[in-house]
Short mmCIF file of C-alpha atoms and ligand atoms in Angstrom, two decimals:
data_model
loop_
_atom_site.label_atom_id
_atom_site.label_comp_id
_atom_site.label_asym_id
_atom_site.label_seq_id
_atom_site.Cartn_x
_atom_site.Cartn_y
_atom_site.Cartn_z
CA MET A 19 -173.57 -42.69 52.19
CA ILE A 20 -172.59 -46.34 52.49
CA ASP A 21 -168.55 -45.86 51.82
CA LEU A 22 -167.05 -48.92 50.43
CA ARG A 23 -164.10 -47.49 48.68
CA SER A 24 -162.22 -48.32 51.42
CA ASP A 25 -162.38 -49.86 55.61
CA THR A 26 -159.61 -47.17 55.99
CA VAL A 27 -162.94 -43.95 56.34
CA THR A 28 -164.28 -46.49 59.83
CA LYS A 29 -164.63 -43.73 62.45
CA PRO A 30 -163.53 -44.89 65.86
CA THR A 31 -166.24 -45.95 68.33
CA PRO A 32 -167.11 -44.75 71.30
CA ALA A 33 -164.81 -47.80 72.75
CA MET A 34 -161.63 -45.47 71.49
CA ARG A 35 -162.65 -42.84 72.06
CA ARG A 36 -163.13 -43.16 76.10
CA ALA A 37 -159.77 -44.79 75.86
CA MET A 38 -158.13 -41.79 74.42
CA ALA A 39 -159.61 -40.06 75.99
CA GLU A 40 -158.31 -41.56 79.68
CA ALA A 41 -155.74 -42.28 78.13
CA GLU A 42 -152.27 -42.27 80.31
CA VAL A 43 -149.77 -40.35 78.16
CA GLY A 44 -146.06 -39.79 78.46
CA ASP A 45 -143.05 -38.59 75.79
CA ASP A 46 -142.57 -41.04 73.11
CA VAL A 47 -139.70 -39.69 71.87
CA TYR A 48 -137.92 -39.93 75.43
CA GLY A 49 -139.86 -43.54 75.77
CA GLU A 50 -141.74 -42.58 78.42
CA ASP A 51 -145.29 -43.17 77.21
CA PRO A 52 -147.34 -45.78 78.84
CA THR A 53 -149.86 -47.19 76.16
CA VAL A 54 -148.00 -46.55 73.39
CA ASN A 55 -145.47 -48.93 74.96
CA ARG A 56 -148.31 -51.10 76.26
CA LEU A 57 -149.60 -51.61 72.42
CA GLN A 58 -145.92 -52.37 71.56
CA GLU A 59 -145.42 -54.84 74.30
CA ARG A 60 -148.78 -56.55 73.86
CA ALA A 61 -148.75 -56.49 69.99
CA ALA A 62 -144.89 -58.24 70.27
CA GLU A 63 -147.33 -60.76 72.16
CA ILE A 64 -149.69 -61.49 69.98
CA PHE A 65 -147.27 -61.62 66.73
CA GLU A 66 -144.40 -63.58 68.97
CA LYS A 67 -142.06 -61.47 68.12
CA GLU A 68 -140.14 -60.19 70.26
CA ALA A 69 -140.23 -56.33 69.70
CA ALA A 70 -143.13 -53.96 68.13
CA ILE A 71 -142.99 -50.29 67.14
CA PHE A 72 -145.74 -47.79 66.13
CA VAL A 73 -145.64 -46.03 63.16
CA PRO A 74 -147.46 -43.36 62.27
CA THR A 75 -148.73 -44.73 58.68
CA GLY A 76 -148.19 -48.31 57.28
CA SER A 77 -145.89 -46.67 54.66
CA MET A 78 -144.02 -45.72 57.45
CA GLY A 79 -143.27 -48.98 58.19
CA ASN A 80 -142.91 -51.05 55.91
CA GLN A 81 -140.69 -48.49 54.10
CA ILE A 82 -138.39 -48.52 57.25
CA ALA A 83 -138.06 -52.62 57.20
CA VAL A 84 -136.78 -51.86 53.26
CA LYS A 85 -134.57 -49.92 54.57
CA LEU A 86 -132.88 -52.13 57.24
CA HIS A 87 -132.96 -55.19 55.40
CA THR A 88 -131.23 -53.73 51.83
CA ARG A 89 -128.64 -51.70 50.69
CA PRO A 90 -128.57 -49.35 48.00
CA GLY A 91 -128.53 -50.28 44.65
CA THR A 92 -130.75 -53.52 45.47
CA GLU A 93 -133.08 -54.70 44.26
CA VAL A 94 -136.52 -55.58 46.55
CA ILE A 95 -138.95 -58.64 44.82
CA ILE A 96 -142.12 -58.03 45.00
CA GLU A 97 -145.56 -59.86 43.11
CA GLU A 98 -146.31 -56.59 40.32
CA ARG A 99 -149.47 -55.14 42.35
CA GLY A 100 -147.51 -54.41 45.97
CA HIS A 101 -148.44 -52.30 47.98
CA ILE A 102 -145.57 -51.06 48.80
CA TYR A 103 -144.10 -50.70 44.93
CA ASN A 104 -146.81 -49.17 43.35
CA PHE A 105 -148.41 -47.03 46.47
CA GLU A 106 -146.16 -45.50 48.87
CA MET A 107 -144.47 -42.98 46.34
CA ALA A 108 -141.98 -44.63 45.28
CA ALA A 109 -139.73 -44.67 48.81
CA MET A 110 -138.03 -47.30 47.97
CA SER A 111 -135.83 -45.48 45.60
CA ALA A 112 -136.30 -42.12 47.71
CA VAL A 113 -135.02 -43.40 51.48
CA SER A 114 -133.29 -47.08 49.94
CA GLY A 115 -132.00 -46.53 46.95
CA THR A 116 -133.69 -49.47 45.64
CA LEU A 117 -135.06 -50.48 42.92
CA ALA A 118 -138.10 -52.95 42.07
CA ARG A 119 -137.77 -56.18 40.62
CA PRO A 120 -141.62 -56.43 39.88
CA VAL A 121 -142.63 -60.25 39.79
CA LYS A 122 -145.82 -61.64 38.32
CA SER A 123 -147.48 -64.47 40.42
CA SER A 124 -148.43 -67.32 38.17
CA ASP A 125 -152.16 -68.73 38.93
CA GLY A 126 -152.88 -64.67 38.61
CA SER A 127 -153.86 -64.17 42.53
CA GLY A 128 -150.71 -61.42 42.99
CA ILE A 129 -149.64 -64.32 45.60
CA LEU A 130 -146.21 -65.55 44.97
CA SER A 131 -144.60 -68.87 44.70
CA TRP A 132 -140.42 -69.61 45.13
CA GLU A 133 -140.97 -70.37 41.96
CA ASP A 134 -142.41 -67.07 41.35
CA ILE A 135 -139.83 -65.47 43.07
CA ALA A 136 -135.77 -67.84 41.70
CA GLY A 137 -137.22 -66.37 37.97
CA ALA A 138 -135.88 -63.33 39.34
CA LEU A 139 -132.94 -63.37 41.43
CA HIS A 140 -130.00 -62.36 41.78
CA VAL A 141 -127.94 -63.65 43.46
CA GLY A 142 -124.15 -64.32 43.20
CA GLY A 143 -124.10 -63.58 39.48
CA ALA A 144 -122.98 -61.44 36.73
CA TYR A 145 -121.31 -58.31 39.17
CA TYR A 146 -123.13 -56.11 36.53
CA VAL A 147 -126.42 -56.58 38.04
CA ALA A 148 -128.40 -55.58 40.82
CA PRO A 149 -127.89 -57.98 43.47
CA THR A 150 -131.41 -58.91 45.22
CA GLY A 151 -131.40 -57.26 48.68
CA MET A 152 -134.90 -58.48 50.43
CA ILE A 153 -138.27 -59.97 49.58
CA ALA A 154 -141.40 -58.09 50.18
CA LEU A 155 -145.14 -60.57 50.40
CA GLU A 156 -148.55 -58.94 50.71
CA ASN A 157 -151.41 -60.48 53.02
CA SER A 158 -153.77 -60.44 52.57
CA HIS A 159 -153.01 -59.09 49.32
CA ASN A 160 -154.96 -55.63 48.30
CA LEU A 161 -154.87 -54.57 44.98
CA ALA A 162 -154.89 -58.89 43.94
CA GLY A 163 -158.75 -58.98 45.50
CA GLY A 164 -157.89 -59.75 49.24
CA THR A 165 -155.93 -63.07 48.20
CA LEU A 166 -153.93 -65.01 50.83
CA LEU A 167 -151.48 -66.30 51.34
CA THR A 168 -151.19 -69.49 54.06
CA ALA A 169 -148.83 -70.43 56.95
CA GLU A 170 -147.25 -72.99 54.41
CA ARG A 171 -146.42 -70.88 51.53
CA THR A 172 -144.50 -68.07 54.08
CA GLU A 173 -142.58 -70.85 55.25
CA GLU A 174 -141.13 -71.93 52.41
CA ILE A 175 -140.49 -69.06 50.77
CA CYS A 176 -138.85 -67.93 54.39
CA GLU A 177 -136.96 -71.27 54.44
CA ARG A 178 -135.20 -71.12 50.39
CA ALA A 179 -135.03 -67.35 51.17
CA HIS A 180 -133.33 -67.15 54.35
CA ALA A 181 -131.18 -69.97 53.11
CA ILE A 182 -129.10 -67.75 50.79
CA ASN A 183 -129.80 -64.74 53.48
CA LEU A 184 -132.20 -62.99 51.60
CA PRO A 185 -133.84 -61.32 54.33
CA VAL A 186 -138.02 -61.77 54.27
CA HIS A 187 -140.84 -58.26 54.86
CA LEU A 188 -144.74 -59.43 55.54
CA ASP A 189 -146.84 -56.44 54.55
CA GLY A 190 -149.33 -57.35 56.76
CA ALA A 191 -151.26 -54.41 56.50
CA ARG A 192 -154.70 -56.91 56.60
CA ILE A 193 -153.14 -59.57 58.21
CA PHE A 194 -155.62 -60.19 60.87
CA ASN A 195 -158.31 -60.46 58.13
CA ALA A 196 -156.07 -63.34 56.39
CA SER A 197 -156.26 -65.05 59.90
CA CYS A 198 -159.75 -64.75 59.98
CA ALA A 199 -160.52 -66.08 56.57
CA LEU A 200 -157.77 -68.37 57.01
CA GLN A 201 -158.41 -69.56 60.27
CA THR A 202 -154.75 -68.68 61.64
CA PRO A 203 -153.22 -66.90 64.04
CA VAL A 204 -151.60 -64.12 63.31
CA SER A 205 -148.20 -65.27 64.51
CA ALA A 206 -148.07 -68.45 62.14
CA LEU A 207 -148.69 -66.05 59.66
CA SER A 208 -145.14 -64.55 60.42
CA ARG A 209 -143.36 -66.74 62.49
CA PRO A 210 -140.72 -67.00 59.89
CA VAL A 211 -140.65 -63.09 58.64
CA ASP A 212 -138.09 -61.49 59.52
CA SER A 213 -140.30 -58.86 59.89
CA VAL A 214 -144.21 -57.39 59.42
CA MET A 215 -145.61 -54.65 59.48
CA PHE A 216 -149.98 -54.15 60.25
CA CYS A 217 -152.40 -51.89 59.84
CA LEU A 218 -154.48 -50.83 62.82
CA SER A 219 -156.33 -48.14 60.71
CA LYS A 220 -157.61 -50.35 58.22
CA ALA A 221 -160.32 -53.36 58.75
CA LEU A 222 -159.06 -53.07 62.97
CA GLY A 223 -160.72 -49.96 62.32
CA ALA A 224 -158.74 -48.04 64.88
CA PRO A 225 -158.01 -43.61 63.16
CA VAL A 226 -154.44 -43.77 63.01
CA GLY A 227 -151.52 -45.98 63.20
CA SER A 228 -149.26 -49.48 62.01
CA MET A 229 -146.98 -51.51 63.98
CA LEU A 230 -143.81 -52.70 62.54
CA LEU A 231 -142.29 -55.88 64.85
CA GLY A 232 -139.28 -58.55 64.01
CA SER A 233 -136.15 -59.13 66.37
CA ARG A 234 -134.99 -56.63 69.37
CA ASP A 235 -132.39 -55.36 67.43
CA PHE A 236 -134.22 -54.62 64.59
CA ILE A 237 -137.31 -52.89 66.18
CA ASP A 238 -134.09 -50.59 67.73
CA GLU A 239 -132.80 -49.51 64.39
CA ALA A 240 -136.36 -48.94 63.65
CA ARG A 241 -136.72 -46.73 66.31
CA ARG A 242 -134.00 -44.16 64.75
CA TRP A 243 -135.20 -44.74 61.05
CA ARG A 244 -139.07 -43.27 62.41
CA LYS A 245 -137.23 -40.29 64.16
CA LEU A 246 -135.32 -39.96 60.69
CA LEU A 247 -138.31 -40.08 59.22
CA GLY A 248 -140.30 -37.61 60.92
CA GLY A 249 -142.47 -40.38 63.26
CA GLY A 250 -141.40 -39.42 66.31
CA MET A 251 -144.99 -38.35 68.16
CA ARG A 252 -145.03 -37.61 71.69
CA GLN A 253 -147.78 -38.38 73.77
CA ALA A 254 -148.97 -40.61 70.89
CA GLY A 255 -151.35 -42.40 74.21
CA VAL A 256 -153.74 -40.91 72.45
CA LEU A 257 -154.24 -42.35 68.99
CA ALA A 258 -152.37 -45.33 70.77
CA ALA A 259 -155.11 -46.03 73.31
CA ALA A 260 -157.28 -45.91 70.19
CA GLY A 261 -155.18 -48.55 68.56
CA PHE A 262 -154.95 -51.22 71.70
CA VAL A 263 -158.47 -51.25 71.69
CA ALA A 264 -159.12 -52.15 68.29
CA LEU A 265 -156.54 -55.18 67.81
CA GLU A 266 -158.25 -56.06 71.03
CA GLU A 267 -161.49 -56.16 69.84
CA THR A 268 -161.89 -55.60 66.75
CA PRO A 269 -160.28 -59.11 64.85
CA LYS A 270 -163.33 -61.36 66.44
CA ARG A 271 -165.92 -59.44 64.49
CA LEU A 272 -163.91 -59.68 60.88
CA PRO A 273 -166.12 -63.09 59.53
CA GLU A 274 -168.76 -60.58 59.38
CA ASP A 275 -167.85 -58.53 56.94
CA HIS A 276 -165.65 -61.22 55.08
CA ALA A 277 -169.66 -62.77 54.48
CA ASN A 278 -170.65 -58.81 53.47
CA ALA A 279 -167.81 -59.21 50.61
CA LYS A 280 -169.72 -62.65 49.94
CA ARG A 281 -173.02 -61.44 50.19
CA LEU A 282 -171.91 -58.46 47.26
CA ALA A 283 -170.40 -60.29 44.99
CA LEU A 284 -172.72 -63.54 45.02
CA GLY A 285 -174.76 -60.25 43.95
CA LEU A 286 -172.62 -58.83 41.41
CA ALA A 287 -172.21 -61.67 39.09
CA GLU A 288 -175.45 -62.25 39.22
CA MET A 289 -175.22 -58.34 36.61
CA PRO A 290 -174.99 -57.98 33.10
CA GLY A 291 -171.22 -57.22 32.26
CA ILE A 292 -169.91 -57.56 35.39
CA VAL A 293 -166.70 -60.08 35.92
CA ILE A 294 -166.27 -61.33 39.06
CA ASP A 295 -165.66 -64.68 40.51
CA PRO A 296 -167.65 -64.99 44.38
CA GLU A 297 -164.98 -67.98 44.82
CA ARG A 298 -162.05 -65.59 45.22
CA VAL A 299 -163.50 -63.44 47.43
CA VAL A 300 -162.48 -64.93 50.63
CA THR A 301 -161.37 -61.66 52.97
CA ASN A 302 -163.16 -57.82 52.74
CA ILE A 303 -162.22 -56.59 49.05
CA VAL A 304 -163.90 -56.97 46.63
CA ILE A 305 -163.15 -56.30 42.78
CA PHE A 306 -165.07 -56.32 40.11
CA ASP A 307 -164.08 -56.05 35.68
CA VAL A 308 -167.09 -53.37 34.52
CA SER A 309 -165.44 -53.80 31.08
CA GLN A 310 -168.41 -55.62 29.29
CA THR A 311 -170.71 -52.98 30.61
CA GLY A 312 -169.72 -50.60 28.07
CA ILE A 313 -169.37 -48.26 30.59
CA SER A 314 -165.93 -46.94 32.43
CA ALA A 315 -165.52 -47.46 35.73
CA ASP A 316 -165.37 -43.76 37.06
CA GLU A 317 -168.64 -43.12 35.45
CA ILE A 318 -170.19 -46.34 37.30
CA CYS A 319 -168.77 -44.32 40.29
CA ALA A 320 -169.50 -41.62 39.66
CA ARG A 321 -173.33 -42.96 38.87
CA LEU A 322 -173.13 -45.03 42.37
CA GLN A 323 -172.11 -41.65 44.45
CA ALA A 324 -174.91 -40.10 43.46
CA ARG A 325 -176.86 -43.36 44.98
CA ASN A 326 -175.03 -42.68 47.56
CA VAL A 327 -172.98 -45.13 47.44
CA LEU A 328 -169.02 -44.72 47.24
CA ALA A 329 -166.05 -47.15 45.32
CA SER A 330 -162.72 -46.60 44.00
CA GLY A 331 -162.21 -47.41 40.28
CA PHE A 332 -158.82 -48.54 39.21
CA GLY A 333 -158.64 -48.47 35.09
CA SER A 334 -161.52 -51.05 33.97
CA SER A 335 -161.94 -52.10 37.73
CA ILE A 336 -164.03 -50.78 40.37
CA ARG A 337 -162.68 -51.96 44.09
CA MET A 338 -165.24 -52.50 47.06
CA VAL A 339 -163.66 -52.90 50.55
CA THR A 340 -166.03 -53.64 53.65
CA HIS A 341 -165.51 -52.88 56.99
CA TYR A 342 -167.82 -52.23 60.41
CA ASP A 343 -169.45 -48.99 59.77
CA VAL A 344 -170.86 -51.69 56.63
CA SER A 345 -173.72 -53.08 57.31
CA SER A 346 -175.86 -56.26 55.33
CA GLN A 347 -178.64 -53.74 54.73
CA ASP A 348 -175.98 -51.82 53.50
CA ILE A 349 -174.58 -54.42 50.44
CA ASP A 350 -178.50 -55.13 50.48
CA THR A 351 -179.16 -50.98 49.48
CA ALA A 352 -175.00 -51.08 47.84
CA LEU A 353 -176.35 -53.69 45.42
CA GLN A 354 -179.29 -52.14 44.56
CA ALA A 355 -178.20 -48.96 43.58
CA ILE A 356 -175.08 -50.66 40.99
CA LYS A 357 -178.34 -52.28 39.70
CA LYS A 358 -180.46 -48.90 38.64
CA SER A 359 -176.03 -47.82 37.35
CA LEU A 360 -176.04 -50.72 35.03
CA GLU A 361 -179.64 -50.08 34.26
CA ALA A 362 -178.89 -46.00 32.93
CA GLY A 363 -177.13 -47.48 29.83
CA VAL A 364 -173.88 -45.73 28.24
CA GLN A 365 -174.40 -42.48 27.69
CA THR A 366 -173.76 -40.28 24.56
C1 PLP B 8 -153.25 -49.51 53.26
C2 PLP B 8 -152.08 -50.24 52.85
C3 PLP B 8 -150.44 -50.16 53.62
C4 PLP B 8 -150.31 -48.45 54.39
O1 PLP B 8 -150.99 -47.46 54.32
P1 PLP B 8 -151.04 -46.68 54.94
O2 PLP B 8 -152.06 -45.39 54.19
O3 PLP B 8 -149.24 -44.83 54.89
O4 PLP B 8 -151.05 -46.53 56.41
C5 PLP B 8 -149.60 -50.69 53.83
N1 PLP B 8 -149.62 -51.99 52.39
C6 PLP B 8 -151.04 -52.00 51.51
C7 PLP B 8 -151.44 -54.17 51.35
C8 PLP B 8 -152.30 -50.97 52.59
O5 PLP B 8 -153.86 -51.95 51.86
#
């Protein structure tokens, strides 16, 4: 199987397995797991933030941030396809009592400008309008096709937001992909934000875990909410050990995933009925529209599965994600399978 559904499907590498087997552990609820502590310190150092906390999932990291930055009855400004709004079970309302204020990016890239955000702000206006509590950014933007938020844009948004006392959280599930594509250190992409979450379990290839980073006070409070949400783990060093290897080793090989995604996009652009702009594929996510093929996305995905290629259908689009378990040879094989699946034509 060539599994292009997501970069979450990677299996731990032999180096990760070894590190897990040999990990020194303790009870992390007591703060006594040396491997978790080492991972947290190393992440904080790389991101140049005061502190970091290991969380079981990216969703938990994001939702703790929403909880700490907002009060019930406030709104969270987020791009309309953002993960925090669309794929986290309405947790922002269930956990924090907040409402999403989804905003379109004016250029369609999924990347918000300050002007996009400004149109949705409720600050110091009529008392009967819910005030804005925070701004959520995403880099790279998953559902927009792995698009990028530059350090300059992030800085501008944060500067304007902070001037009116609004916190900014960055969903950086794939911030290392963004860093690689922009050739900008992750610290520069996250320096101005109040908090940032990144996933060890996506493109970095660890089996489990994400990190939430911010000020020391913010992370101390995050630890309380992690426990409340059921995320206080015990000998979590077994997991953190794999995360440490992922953090140190994987970022340098991400250019390979990006080259594979570009190769896939260029191949797709040649196929009749498939709509994709390969210029916009700059990280490891490839999203293409299939409505002009006359075959539904689900049907194409089913045909691909019969040819040992897995992809995800979303409405009239298909998403394919490259990762370290996919080689350039696999991309060529997948392209052949897609071609064959389309040639089969419309089934009645
Ligand atoms: C995957 C992902 C997350 C977190 O997902 P979990 O499955 O909860 O770890 C958050 N944001 C984005 C953009 C993601 O792609």
